Short mmCIF file of C-alpha atoms in Angstrom, two decimals:
data_model
loop_
_atom_site.label_atom_id
_atom_site.label_comp_id
_atom_site.label_asym_id
_atom_site.label_seq_id
_atom_site.Cartn_x
_atom_site.Cartn_y
_atom_site.Cartn_z
CA MET A 46 -269.60 -113.03 -30.44
CA VAL A 47 -271.59 -114.98 -32.56
CA ASP A 48 -272.96 -113.08 -35.58
CA PRO A 49 -276.89 -113.32 -35.97
CA LYS A 50 -278.51 -114.83 -39.12
CA PRO A 51 -278.09 -112.77 -42.31
CA ALA A 52 -281.20 -110.76 -42.98
CA ALA A 53 -282.50 -110.94 -46.53
CA VAL A 54 -280.95 -108.17 -48.74
CA SER A 55 -281.47 -108.44 -52.49
CA ARG A 56 -278.69 -106.96 -54.61
CA ARG A 57 -280.78 -104.39 -56.24
CA ARG A 58 -282.64 -103.23 -53.33
CA LEU A 59 -282.76 -99.56 -52.36
CA LEU A 60 -281.44 -98.73 -48.89
CA THR A 61 -283.44 -96.56 -46.87
CA GLY A 62 -282.57 -94.66 -43.86
CA THR A 63 -279.03 -95.27 -42.33
CA LEU A 64 -277.35 -98.39 -41.65
CA ALA A 65 -275.91 -99.12 -38.18
CA GLY A 66 -271.92 -99.43 -37.93
CA GLY A 67 -268.90 -97.64 -38.42
CA ALA A 68 -270.04 -95.93 -41.48
CA ALA A 69 -271.97 -92.38 -42.34
CA ILE A 70 -274.56 -93.15 -45.27
CA ALA A 71 -275.37 -90.32 -47.20
CA GLY A 72 -277.75 -89.84 -50.02
CA GLY A 73 -275.39 -87.72 -52.24
CA GLY A 74 -274.77 -84.58 -50.50
CA VAL A 75 -271.29 -82.93 -49.83
CA LEU A 76 -268.78 -84.90 -47.89
CA SER A 77 -265.96 -84.11 -45.83
CA GLY A 78 -262.68 -86.36 -46.63
CA CYS A 79 -259.09 -86.46 -46.89
CA SER A 80 -258.38 -82.94 -48.68
CA THR A 81 -257.80 -83.23 -52.39
CA ARG A 82 -255.77 -79.78 -52.28
CA GLN A 83 -253.51 -80.84 -49.46
CA ASP A 84 -252.46 -84.42 -49.19
CA VAL A 85 -253.25 -86.25 -45.84
CA ARG A 86 -250.44 -86.65 -43.45
CA ARG A 87 -248.62 -89.86 -43.12
CA ARG A 88 -247.80 -90.95 -39.41
CA ASP A 89 -244.79 -92.18 -38.12
CA THR A 90 -245.87 -95.72 -36.74
CA ALA A 91 -244.78 -99.21 -36.62
CA ASP A 92 -248.48 -100.51 -37.80
CA PRO A 93 -248.48 -100.27 -41.51
CA TRP A 94 -252.57 -100.36 -41.03
CA ARG A 95 -252.19 -97.02 -38.88
CA GLN A 96 -250.27 -95.02 -40.67
CA PHE A 97 -253.01 -92.73 -41.96
CA ALA A 98 -255.03 -92.56 -39.05
CA GLY A 99 -257.17 -89.52 -38.70
CA CYS A 100 -258.05 -89.45 -42.32
CA THR A 101 -261.80 -89.59 -43.54
CA LEU A 102 -262.53 -91.41 -46.92
CA ASN A 103 -265.45 -90.92 -48.92
CA PHE A 104 -267.07 -94.14 -50.90
CA VAL A 105 -269.79 -93.92 -53.58
CA SER A 106 -271.43 -96.97 -54.16
CA GLU A 107 -274.64 -98.55 -55.96
CA ASN A 108 -277.12 -99.82 -53.61
CA THR A 109 -275.71 -103.31 -53.12
CA ALA A 110 -275.81 -106.13 -50.60
CA PRO A 111 -272.04 -106.14 -50.36
CA THR A 112 -272.03 -102.28 -49.60
CA SER A 113 -274.94 -102.34 -46.82
CA ALA A 114 -272.79 -105.52 -45.33
CA ILE A 115 -269.50 -103.21 -45.53
CA ALA A 116 -271.13 -100.32 -43.93
CA ALA A 117 -272.62 -102.22 -40.94
CA ASP A 118 -269.19 -103.37 -40.31
CA ALA A 119 -267.11 -100.63 -40.99
CA GLN A 120 -266.51 -99.52 -37.33
CA ARG A 121 -263.87 -102.73 -37.72
CA PHE A 122 -261.98 -100.85 -40.39
CA THR A 123 -261.91 -97.83 -38.08
CA GLU A 124 -260.72 -99.58 -35.11
CA LEU A 125 -258.07 -101.11 -37.27
CA THR A 126 -256.79 -98.15 -39.01
CA GLY A 127 -258.02 -95.12 -37.52
CA ILE A 128 -259.53 -93.99 -40.88
CA HIS A 129 -263.16 -93.04 -40.86
CA ILE A 130 -265.27 -94.09 -43.88
CA ASN A 131 -268.14 -92.29 -45.33
CA ILE A 132 -270.59 -94.29 -47.58
CA VAL A 133 -273.04 -92.73 -50.19
CA THR A 134 -275.34 -94.98 -51.88
CA LEU A 135 -277.22 -94.33 -55.09
CA GLU A 136 -278.88 -95.85 -58.14
CA LEU A 137 -276.56 -96.97 -60.65
CA SER A 138 -277.48 -94.29 -63.13
CA ALA A 139 -276.93 -91.48 -60.33
CA LEU A 140 -273.72 -93.36 -59.17
CA VAL A 141 -272.39 -92.80 -62.93
CA GLN A 142 -272.83 -89.28 -63.10
CA LYS A 143 -271.23 -88.62 -59.69
CA VAL A 144 -268.13 -90.45 -60.63
CA ALA A 145 -268.05 -88.79 -64.08
CA LEU A 146 -268.38 -85.41 -62.67
CA ASP A 147 -265.72 -86.13 -59.75
CA LEU A 148 -263.26 -87.81 -62.24
CA ALA A 149 -263.89 -84.54 -64.44
CA SER A 150 -263.40 -81.88 -62.06
CA GLY A 151 -259.58 -83.17 -61.45
CA GLN A 152 -260.83 -83.48 -57.53
CA SER A 153 -261.71 -86.47 -55.55
CA GLN A 154 -264.57 -85.88 -53.19
CA TYR A 155 -264.95 -89.72 -53.69
CA GLN A 156 -261.84 -91.26 -53.10
CA VAL A 157 -263.40 -95.02 -53.39
CA LEU A 158 -265.39 -95.64 -56.41
CA TYR A 159 -267.73 -98.65 -57.02
CA ALA A 160 -266.51 -99.63 -60.62
CA ASP A 161 -269.46 -101.00 -62.62
CA SER A 162 -267.54 -102.75 -65.14
CA TYR A 163 -269.53 -101.17 -68.41
CA GLN A 164 -270.54 -97.84 -67.03
CA VAL A 165 -267.71 -96.72 -64.79
CA LEU A 166 -264.74 -99.06 -65.55
CA ALA A 167 -264.95 -98.95 -69.36
CA PRO A 168 -265.61 -95.48 -70.02
CA TYR A 169 -263.29 -94.21 -67.20
CA ALA A 170 -260.44 -96.68 -67.15
CA GLU A 171 -258.03 -93.86 -67.66
CA GLY A 172 -259.20 -91.99 -64.67
CA LEU A 173 -258.73 -94.93 -61.93
CA VAL A 174 -255.46 -95.69 -60.25
CA ASP A 175 -253.55 -98.92 -61.20
CA LEU A 176 -253.79 -100.79 -58.11
CA ARG A 177 -250.34 -102.49 -59.01
CA GLU A 178 -248.96 -99.58 -57.66
CA PRO A 179 -250.13 -99.67 -53.97
CA ALA A 180 -250.11 -103.17 -53.91
CA GLY A 181 -246.42 -103.06 -55.02
CA ASP A 182 -245.49 -100.52 -51.96
CA PRO A 183 -243.59 -102.19 -49.33
CA SER A 184 -244.96 -99.80 -46.62
CA LEU A 185 -248.67 -101.11 -47.37
CA PRO A 186 -250.10 -104.42 -46.22
CA GLY A 187 -251.00 -106.61 -49.19
CA ASP A 188 -249.26 -107.28 -52.35
CA THR A 189 -249.65 -108.00 -56.01
CA SER A 190 -250.43 -111.73 -55.18
CA ARG A 191 -253.70 -110.78 -53.68
CA PHE A 192 -254.82 -110.61 -57.03
CA ASP A 193 -254.49 -114.43 -57.92
CA GLU A 194 -256.95 -115.00 -54.74
CA PHE A 195 -260.13 -113.82 -56.77
CA VAL A 196 -262.12 -115.89 -58.90
CA PRO A 197 -260.20 -115.65 -62.18
CA LEU A 198 -263.36 -114.63 -64.36
CA GLN A 199 -264.14 -111.70 -61.86
CA MET A 200 -260.62 -110.51 -61.72
CA ASP A 201 -260.66 -109.75 -65.29
CA VAL A 202 -264.16 -108.68 -65.87
CA SER A 203 -264.38 -106.38 -62.86
CA GLY A 204 -260.71 -105.55 -62.48
CA ARG A 205 -259.14 -105.13 -65.82
CA PHE A 206 -259.70 -103.23 -69.10
CA GLY A 207 -258.52 -103.62 -72.59
CA ASP A 208 -254.71 -104.82 -72.12
CA GLY A 209 -255.46 -107.01 -69.42
CA GLU A 210 -252.06 -106.16 -67.37
CA ARG A 211 -253.56 -103.06 -65.41
CA VAL A 212 -255.47 -103.92 -62.33
CA LEU A 213 -258.01 -100.93 -62.00
CA ALA A 214 -260.54 -102.67 -59.47
CA LEU A 215 -261.05 -105.29 -57.01
CA PRO A 216 -263.79 -107.81 -57.38
CA TYR A 217 -266.40 -106.72 -54.83
CA ASP A 218 -269.98 -107.77 -56.32
CA CYS A 219 -270.68 -110.74 -58.20
CA ALA A 220 -274.16 -111.08 -59.32
CA THR A 221 -274.71 -113.93 -61.89
CA MET A 222 -278.05 -114.98 -63.58
CA ILE A 223 -278.95 -118.46 -63.06
CA TRP A 224 -281.87 -120.81 -63.30
CA GLN A 225 -284.17 -120.23 -60.12
CA TYR A 226 -287.04 -122.93 -60.19
CA ARG A 227 -289.80 -124.31 -57.63
CA LYS A 228 -288.06 -127.45 -56.48
CA ASP A 229 -291.08 -128.66 -54.56
CA LEU A 230 -293.22 -128.27 -57.95
CA PHE A 231 -290.13 -130.04 -59.95
CA GLU A 232 -290.30 -132.83 -57.67
CA THR A 233 -294.19 -133.29 -57.17
CA TYR A 234 -294.71 -133.56 -61.16
CA HIS A 235 -291.29 -134.86 -62.04
CA ASP A 236 -292.56 -138.10 -63.45
CA ARG A 237 -295.74 -136.83 -65.03
CA MET A 238 -293.84 -134.02 -66.58
CA ALA A 239 -291.17 -136.55 -67.79
CA ALA A 240 -294.17 -139.01 -69.51
CA ASP A 241 -295.58 -136.13 -71.29
CA LEU A 242 -292.73 -133.92 -72.54
CA GLY A 243 -290.56 -137.22 -73.10
CA PHE A 244 -287.32 -136.05 -71.40
CA ASP A 245 -286.21 -135.67 -67.79
CA PRO A 246 -287.17 -132.14 -66.82
CA THR A 247 -284.84 -132.20 -63.99
CA PRO A 248 -283.32 -128.14 -64.46
CA GLY A 249 -279.88 -127.64 -65.48
CA PRO A 250 -277.23 -127.12 -68.65
CA GLN A 251 -278.12 -130.25 -69.66
CA ARG A 252 -281.70 -129.12 -70.50
CA THR A 253 -282.03 -126.84 -73.70
CA TRP A 254 -283.89 -123.66 -74.13
CA GLU A 255 -286.43 -125.28 -76.25
CA GLU A 256 -287.30 -127.75 -73.60
CA TYR A 257 -287.38 -124.96 -70.73
CA PHE A 258 -290.01 -123.28 -73.26
CA ARG A 259 -291.67 -126.71 -73.23
CA ILE A 260 -291.68 -126.83 -69.28
CA ALA A 261 -293.14 -123.76 -69.16
CA GLU A 262 -296.01 -124.32 -71.45
CA TRP A 263 -296.56 -127.63 -69.43
CA PHE A 264 -296.83 -125.58 -65.93
CA ASN A 265 -299.28 -123.24 -67.96
CA ASP A 266 -301.67 -125.92 -68.78
CA ASN A 267 -301.35 -128.28 -65.94
CA VAL A 268 -300.71 -126.65 -62.53
CA ASP A 269 -302.78 -124.72 -60.55
CA GLU A 270 -300.36 -123.89 -57.91
CA VAL A 271 -298.75 -121.12 -60.11
CA ALA A 272 -300.53 -119.05 -62.53
CA TYR A 273 -297.48 -119.33 -65.28
CA GLY A 274 -294.60 -121.62 -65.78
CA THR A 275 -292.01 -118.93 -66.45
CA GLY A 276 -291.27 -115.46 -65.66
CA HIS A 277 -288.93 -112.62 -67.12
CA GLN A 278 -287.54 -109.39 -66.43
CA ALA A 279 -288.43 -108.05 -69.83
CA LYS A 280 -289.28 -104.42 -69.07
CA GLN A 281 -287.84 -101.68 -71.25
CA HIS A 282 -284.98 -101.51 -69.37
CA ASP A 283 -281.11 -103.04 -68.77
CA SER A 284 -282.94 -105.99 -67.51
CA LEU A 285 -284.24 -107.06 -70.45
CA MET A 286 -280.90 -106.67 -72.33
CA CYS A 287 -279.57 -108.91 -69.77
CA ASP A 288 -282.41 -111.51 -69.84
CA PHE A 289 -281.97 -111.80 -73.51
CA SER A 290 -278.23 -111.94 -73.81
CA ASN A 291 -278.37 -115.38 -71.83
CA VAL A 292 -280.21 -116.65 -75.10
CA LEU A 293 -278.48 -114.81 -77.64
CA PHE A 294 -275.05 -116.19 -76.06
CA ALA A 295 -276.47 -119.99 -75.95
CA HIS A 296 -277.18 -119.65 -79.51
CA GLY A 297 -273.78 -118.72 -80.36
CA GLY A 298 -274.72 -114.75 -81.06
CA GLN A 299 -272.51 -112.30 -79.92
CA TYR A 300 -272.71 -108.51 -80.00
CA PHE A 301 -269.20 -108.04 -81.43
CA PRO A 302 -266.73 -110.24 -82.98
CA ASP A 303 -264.42 -111.81 -80.53
CA GLY A 304 -267.26 -111.24 -78.17
CA GLU A 305 -265.68 -113.41 -75.27
CA ARG A 306 -262.68 -111.34 -75.42
CA VAL A 307 -264.56 -107.98 -75.35
CA GLY A 308 -266.45 -109.06 -72.68
CA ARG A 309 -263.97 -110.40 -70.40
CA TYR A 310 -261.02 -107.76 -70.84
CA GLY A 311 -262.73 -105.13 -73.02
CA ALA A 312 -262.02 -102.82 -75.91
CA VAL A 313 -262.34 -99.19 -77.16
CA ASP A 314 -263.11 -100.65 -80.78
CA PRO A 315 -265.24 -103.92 -80.54
CA GLY A 316 -265.61 -103.70 -84.41
CA PRO A 317 -268.87 -104.24 -86.16
CA CYS A 318 -272.34 -105.05 -84.36
CA GLN A 319 -273.21 -108.98 -85.04
CA LEU A 320 -276.70 -108.52 -83.96
CA ASP A 321 -277.85 -109.32 -87.67
CA SER A 322 -275.96 -112.67 -87.72
CA ASP A 323 -278.04 -115.71 -88.24
CA ALA A 324 -277.35 -117.21 -84.45
CA ALA A 325 -278.63 -113.76 -83.47
CA LEU A 326 -281.92 -113.59 -85.58
CA GLU A 327 -282.37 -117.15 -84.25
CA ALA A 328 -281.94 -116.34 -80.70
CA ALA A 329 -284.23 -113.17 -81.16
CA GLU A 330 -286.84 -115.39 -82.68
CA PHE A 331 -286.84 -117.86 -80.09
CA TYR A 332 -287.14 -115.12 -77.25
CA ARG A 333 -290.12 -113.61 -78.61
CA ARG A 334 -291.75 -117.15 -78.56
CA LEU A 335 -290.30 -117.59 -75.13
CA LEU A 336 -292.16 -114.49 -73.99
CA SER A 337 -295.00 -115.39 -75.68
CA VAL A 338 -295.86 -118.20 -73.12
CA ALA A 339 -294.43 -116.25 -69.89
CA ASP A 340 -296.37 -114.48 -67.57
CA PRO A 341 -297.68 -111.47 -69.45
CA ALA A 342 -296.39 -109.23 -66.60
CA SER A 343 -292.99 -109.99 -67.69
CA ARG A 344 -292.80 -107.02 -69.73
CA THR A 345 -293.41 -104.69 -66.62
CA TRP A 346 -290.50 -106.58 -64.80
CA ASP A 347 -286.91 -105.51 -64.09
CA TRP A 348 -285.05 -108.23 -61.77
CA THR A 349 -286.81 -106.75 -58.74
CA GLY A 350 -290.11 -107.65 -60.43
CA VAL A 351 -289.80 -110.89 -61.43
CA GLY A 352 -287.82 -111.76 -58.20
CA ALA A 353 -291.04 -110.63 -55.98
CA ALA A 354 -293.23 -112.67 -58.66
CA PHE A 355 -291.23 -115.98 -57.98
CA ALA A 356 -290.86 -115.12 -54.48
CA ALA A 357 -295.08 -114.82 -54.17
CA GLY A 358 -295.65 -117.90 -55.89
CA ARG A 359 -296.83 -116.46 -59.25
CA VAL A 360 -294.32 -118.38 -61.31
CA ALA A 361 -292.38 -121.66 -61.51
CA MET A 362 -289.31 -120.67 -62.56
CA CYS A 363 -287.37 -117.61 -64.02
CA PRO A 364 -283.68 -116.60 -64.89
CA ASN A 365 -282.70 -114.15 -62.41
CA TRP A 366 -279.67 -113.02 -60.06
CA HIS A 367 -278.51 -115.24 -57.69
CA GLU A 368 -278.27 -112.92 -54.77
CA PHE A 369 -282.26 -113.11 -54.97
CA ALA A 370 -281.53 -116.37 -53.17
CA ALA A 371 -282.19 -114.97 -49.57
CA ASP A 372 -285.39 -113.66 -50.60
CA ASN A 373 -286.60 -116.63 -52.12
CA GLU A 374 -285.29 -118.58 -48.92
CA ARG A 375 -287.33 -116.24 -46.38
CA ALA A 376 -290.79 -116.27 -48.61
CA LEU A 377 -290.51 -119.91 -49.96
CA PRO A 378 -288.33 -121.88 -47.55
CA GLY A 379 -286.90 -125.05 -48.60
CA LYS A 380 -288.75 -125.03 -52.00
CA VAL A 381 -286.36 -123.29 -54.11
CA GLY A 382 -283.75 -124.93 -56.32
CA TYR A 383 -280.92 -123.33 -58.27
CA ALA A 384 -278.68 -124.46 -61.57
CA ALA A 385 -277.06 -122.95 -64.25
CA LEU A 386 -279.23 -122.07 -67.17
CA PRO A 387 -280.21 -124.28 -69.91
CA SER A 388 -278.08 -124.62 -72.95
CA GLY A 389 -278.64 -123.52 -76.55
CA PRO A 390 -277.03 -124.75 -79.90
CA VAL A 391 -273.67 -123.77 -78.60
CA LYS A 392 -273.63 -123.76 -74.86
CA SER A 393 -275.06 -122.78 -71.29
CA ALA A 394 -274.54 -118.79 -70.87
CA ASN A 395 -275.08 -117.25 -67.54
CA MET A 396 -274.78 -113.39 -67.39
CA TYR A 397 -272.28 -112.11 -65.12
CA GLY A 398 -272.99 -108.78 -63.78
CA GLY A 399 -270.16 -108.25 -61.17
CA ALA A 400 -268.49 -104.85 -60.40
CA GLY A 401 -265.34 -104.17 -58.55
CA ILE A 402 -264.04 -100.98 -56.09
CA ALA A 403 -261.38 -98.72 -57.47
CA VAL A 404 -259.16 -95.71 -56.20
CA ASN A 405 -259.96 -92.46 -57.85
CA GLY A 406 -257.54 -91.42 -60.25
CA ASN A 407 -257.32 -87.98 -58.86
CA THR A 408 -256.33 -88.73 -55.49
CA ALA A 409 -252.99 -87.59 -54.01
CA PRO A 410 -250.32 -90.12 -52.96
CA ASN A 411 -250.76 -90.66 -49.52
CA GLU A 412 -254.85 -90.42 -50.03
CA ARG A 413 -254.61 -93.08 -52.64
CA LYS A 414 -252.33 -95.51 -50.03
CA ALA A 415 -255.36 -94.57 -47.25
CA ALA A 416 -258.02 -95.83 -50.14
CA TRP A 417 -255.94 -98.87 -50.79
CA LEU A 418 -256.15 -100.02 -46.95
CA PHE A 419 -260.27 -99.58 -47.38
CA LEU A 420 -259.82 -101.77 -50.71
CA ASN A 421 -257.56 -104.10 -49.06
CA TRP A 422 -259.88 -104.71 -46.03
CA ALA A 423 -263.26 -104.96 -47.64
CA THR A 424 -262.24 -107.70 -50.07
CA SER A 425 -260.20 -109.62 -47.47
CA ARG A 426 -261.07 -113.20 -46.74
CA ARG A 427 -262.06 -112.15 -43.15
CA THR A 428 -264.42 -109.46 -44.25
CA GLN A 429 -266.14 -111.27 -46.73
CA LEU A 430 -266.86 -114.09 -44.63
CA ARG A 431 -268.19 -111.82 -42.16
CA ASN A 432 -270.26 -110.11 -44.51
CA LEU A 433 -271.68 -113.74 -45.64
CA THR A 434 -272.94 -114.50 -42.07
CA GLY A 435 -273.65 -111.10 -40.44
CA GLU A 436 -276.83 -109.26 -39.73
CA VAL A 437 -276.58 -107.54 -43.04
CA GLY A 438 -275.05 -110.32 -44.81
CA GLY A 439 -276.05 -111.91 -47.98
CA ALA A 440 -273.17 -110.53 -50.26
CA THR A 441 -271.54 -113.41 -52.36
CA PRO A 442 -267.60 -113.89 -51.69
CA THR A 443 -265.40 -113.09 -54.79
CA LEU A 444 -262.10 -114.86 -53.03
CA SER A 445 -261.88 -118.32 -54.41
CA SER A 446 -260.71 -119.68 -51.16
CA ILE A 447 -263.89 -118.94 -49.14
CA TYR A 448 -265.69 -121.88 -50.97
CA GLN A 449 -263.39 -124.15 -49.55
CA LEU A 450 -264.09 -123.14 -45.96
CA PRO A 451 -265.66 -126.25 -44.15
CA GLU A 452 -268.35 -123.90 -42.60
CA VAL A 453 -269.38 -122.64 -46.25
CA ARG A 454 -269.50 -125.86 -47.93
CA ALA A 455 -271.62 -127.02 -45.39
CA ALA A 456 -274.09 -124.31 -45.82
CA GLN A 457 -274.67 -125.28 -49.59
CA GLN A 458 -277.24 -127.55 -48.23
CA ARG A 459 -280.23 -126.94 -45.91
CA PRO A 460 -280.43 -126.26 -43.52
CA THR A 461 -278.47 -123.18 -43.85
CA ASP A 462 -277.76 -119.85 -42.10
CA MET A 463 -275.98 -118.69 -45.42
CA PRO A 464 -279.02 -118.50 -47.86
CA THR A 465 -277.23 -117.12 -50.64
CA MET A 466 -274.56 -120.31 -50.59
CA LEU A 467 -277.31 -122.77 -51.82
CA THR A 468 -276.47 -121.38 -55.16
CA ALA A 469 -272.82 -121.53 -55.26
CA PRO A 470 -272.84 -124.66 -57.30
CA ALA A 471 -274.67 -123.01 -59.78
CA VAL A 472 -272.85 -119.81 -59.75
CA ARG A 473 -269.42 -121.50 -59.46
CA ARG A 474 -270.21 -123.05 -63.03
CA ALA A 475 -271.35 -119.94 -64.32
CA TRP A 476 -267.99 -118.56 -63.42
CA GLN A 477 -266.10 -120.93 -65.69
CA PRO A 478 -265.69 -119.66 -69.23
CA GLU A 479 -267.28 -122.14 -70.99
CA TYR A 480 -270.63 -121.58 -69.11
CA SER A 481 -270.07 -117.49 -68.83
CA GLY A 482 -271.90 -114.64 -70.50
CA MET A 483 -270.38 -111.43 -70.59
CA ARG A 484 -271.96 -108.16 -72.18
CA PRO A 485 -269.60 -106.19 -73.87
CA LYS A 486 -267.25 -103.96 -72.01
CA ILE A 487 -266.87 -101.09 -74.14
CA PRO A 488 -266.74 -97.41 -73.21
CA MET A 489 -270.10 -96.91 -75.43
CA TRP A 490 -271.87 -99.62 -73.60
CA SER A 491 -274.77 -97.60 -72.04
CA GLU A 492 -275.80 -96.20 -75.32
CA CYS A 493 -275.61 -99.34 -77.18
CA ASP A 494 -277.63 -101.16 -73.93
CA THR A 495 -280.36 -98.64 -74.44
CA ALA A 496 -280.64 -99.23 -78.16
CA ILE A 497 -280.82 -103.23 -77.38
CA TYR A 498 -283.50 -103.23 -74.95
CA THR A 499 -285.54 -100.38 -76.85
CA GLU A 500 -285.52 -102.39 -80.21
CA LEU A 501 -285.88 -105.92 -78.06
CA SER A 502 -288.97 -104.22 -76.30
CA ARG A 503 -290.86 -103.02 -79.92
CA MET A 504 -290.13 -106.77 -80.81
CA LEU A 505 -292.04 -107.83 -77.83
CA ALA A 506 -294.68 -105.46 -78.45
CA GLY A 507 -295.40 -106.68 -81.83
CA ASP A 508 -294.33 -103.61 -83.32
CA ALA A 509 -291.46 -105.16 -85.19
CA THR A 510 -290.40 -108.86 -86.29
CA SER A 511 -287.15 -110.46 -84.55
CA ALA A 512 -285.36 -109.99 -87.94
CA GLN A 513 -286.25 -106.24 -88.18
CA ALA A 514 -285.68 -105.57 -84.36
CA MET A 515 -282.17 -107.01 -84.97
CA ARG A 516 -281.34 -105.48 -88.14
CA ASP A 517 -282.30 -101.84 -86.49
CA THR A 518 -280.22 -102.56 -83.14
CA THR A 519 -277.19 -103.52 -85.47
CA GLU A 520 -277.23 -100.13 -87.48
CA GLN A 521 -277.86 -98.39 -84.27
CA VAL A 522 -275.05 -99.94 -82.52
CA ASP A 523 -272.55 -99.27 -85.18
CA ARG A 524 -273.31 -95.70 -85.04
CA ILE A 525 -273.01 -95.44 -81.73
CA VAL A 526 -269.68 -97.30 -81.41
CA SER A 527 -268.27 -95.24 -84.56
CA ARG A 528 -268.98 -92.19 -83.04
CA GLY A 529 -267.53 -93.20 -79.59
CA TRP A 530 -264.16 -94.37 -81.33
CA VAL A 531 -263.78 -91.22 -83.46
CA ALA A 532 -264.26 -89.22 -80.07
CA ALA A 533 -261.72 -91.44 -78.58
CA ARG A 534 -259.05 -90.77 -81.08
#
């Protein structure tokens, strides 16, 4: 049977109603499942996939494109294993609360967990199963060599914490910020822009952020097809921290010493905040200037808002998560281009925002083996390829080998029935360490994040200078980290 073309499903879009397929979708109520008081029975069978047939697993996830695709496809998992899977989808903050309560209870209402790298993996690493355990079990499908199949950066950021040895999650969601732009307008006005600006305006990491600023101003002053040259996700929200971080890292700034290691592997004690460094101050001042020429509504937009504005033809370009490509291609077919973000004085930094799926450490021995079967299946090559091309597809593969398949390579050019793959050249570059941007993976990150975007918002509102905002943020972050470090000891 040929799968129909993928629907446009944005990474952060809230799922409404029940998705078709083998999974029951719930909004957060009490679910039945493999008992946490009495372990599930292992069946005597020669088929390693069916040794836990009859079990029911509960999976709690953020509302993401991979989970919508998995839910629509889950009947295949039930047919393969005899295991039924219930999927609860929540907004991220509600998911974090559910996971925290479940881990603290000593029970496992949810055996499979969506492990956001910063709000689940880092603070609750000790409550997750080291997946080397089930992967090393010869009675189960899959082995530890599976870990080498994933994009290396994603495996480290989404799957590991601290020492880099334990594998606590498998890469599942790999949202990455890139430069999205009106390819048709850049082509139409290329020669005129080049003559006026004195440089080739073609988007990519060969451009600088200062040149991006000048391109935005040029569109503001010269083009009627769009209202503004650039738009940003600068609402007082996590999105503001993400948008700013691209500029911070490009200027050589970091949130903490050895920031790339802390972003890739994580740390409990990351050291003193470095947002008062010269590089960070320069980045903050530039970001303030950039927002002064952006669409004024940027200060009300998160990633969904700026994505909608871009798709509606309001702005000529924006930094945004690559998985918005499906929406772009539906609204502006053939008119959008994708590239790595501009470079600052140090590098082109493209924020990585991926997450993994993990097994609750409270599960009983056989129950966690059943959960491993789901993780193994959900991240398998066959399942990821179906999710990319299926009716509810659009999820981006996390296995390196999928990008080498002829049909996937061909889909990176128009016409394509895999619109997200139009971003593949940009995101694959962004997943190289020299182009990546990684926020700190620390247990206290949620509080630090709030302090950062709150002070940045004050700066953009004119209530603080860029220097004052960075100094105030530094003091707040140091207090938060110090408090968390003392509690951890």
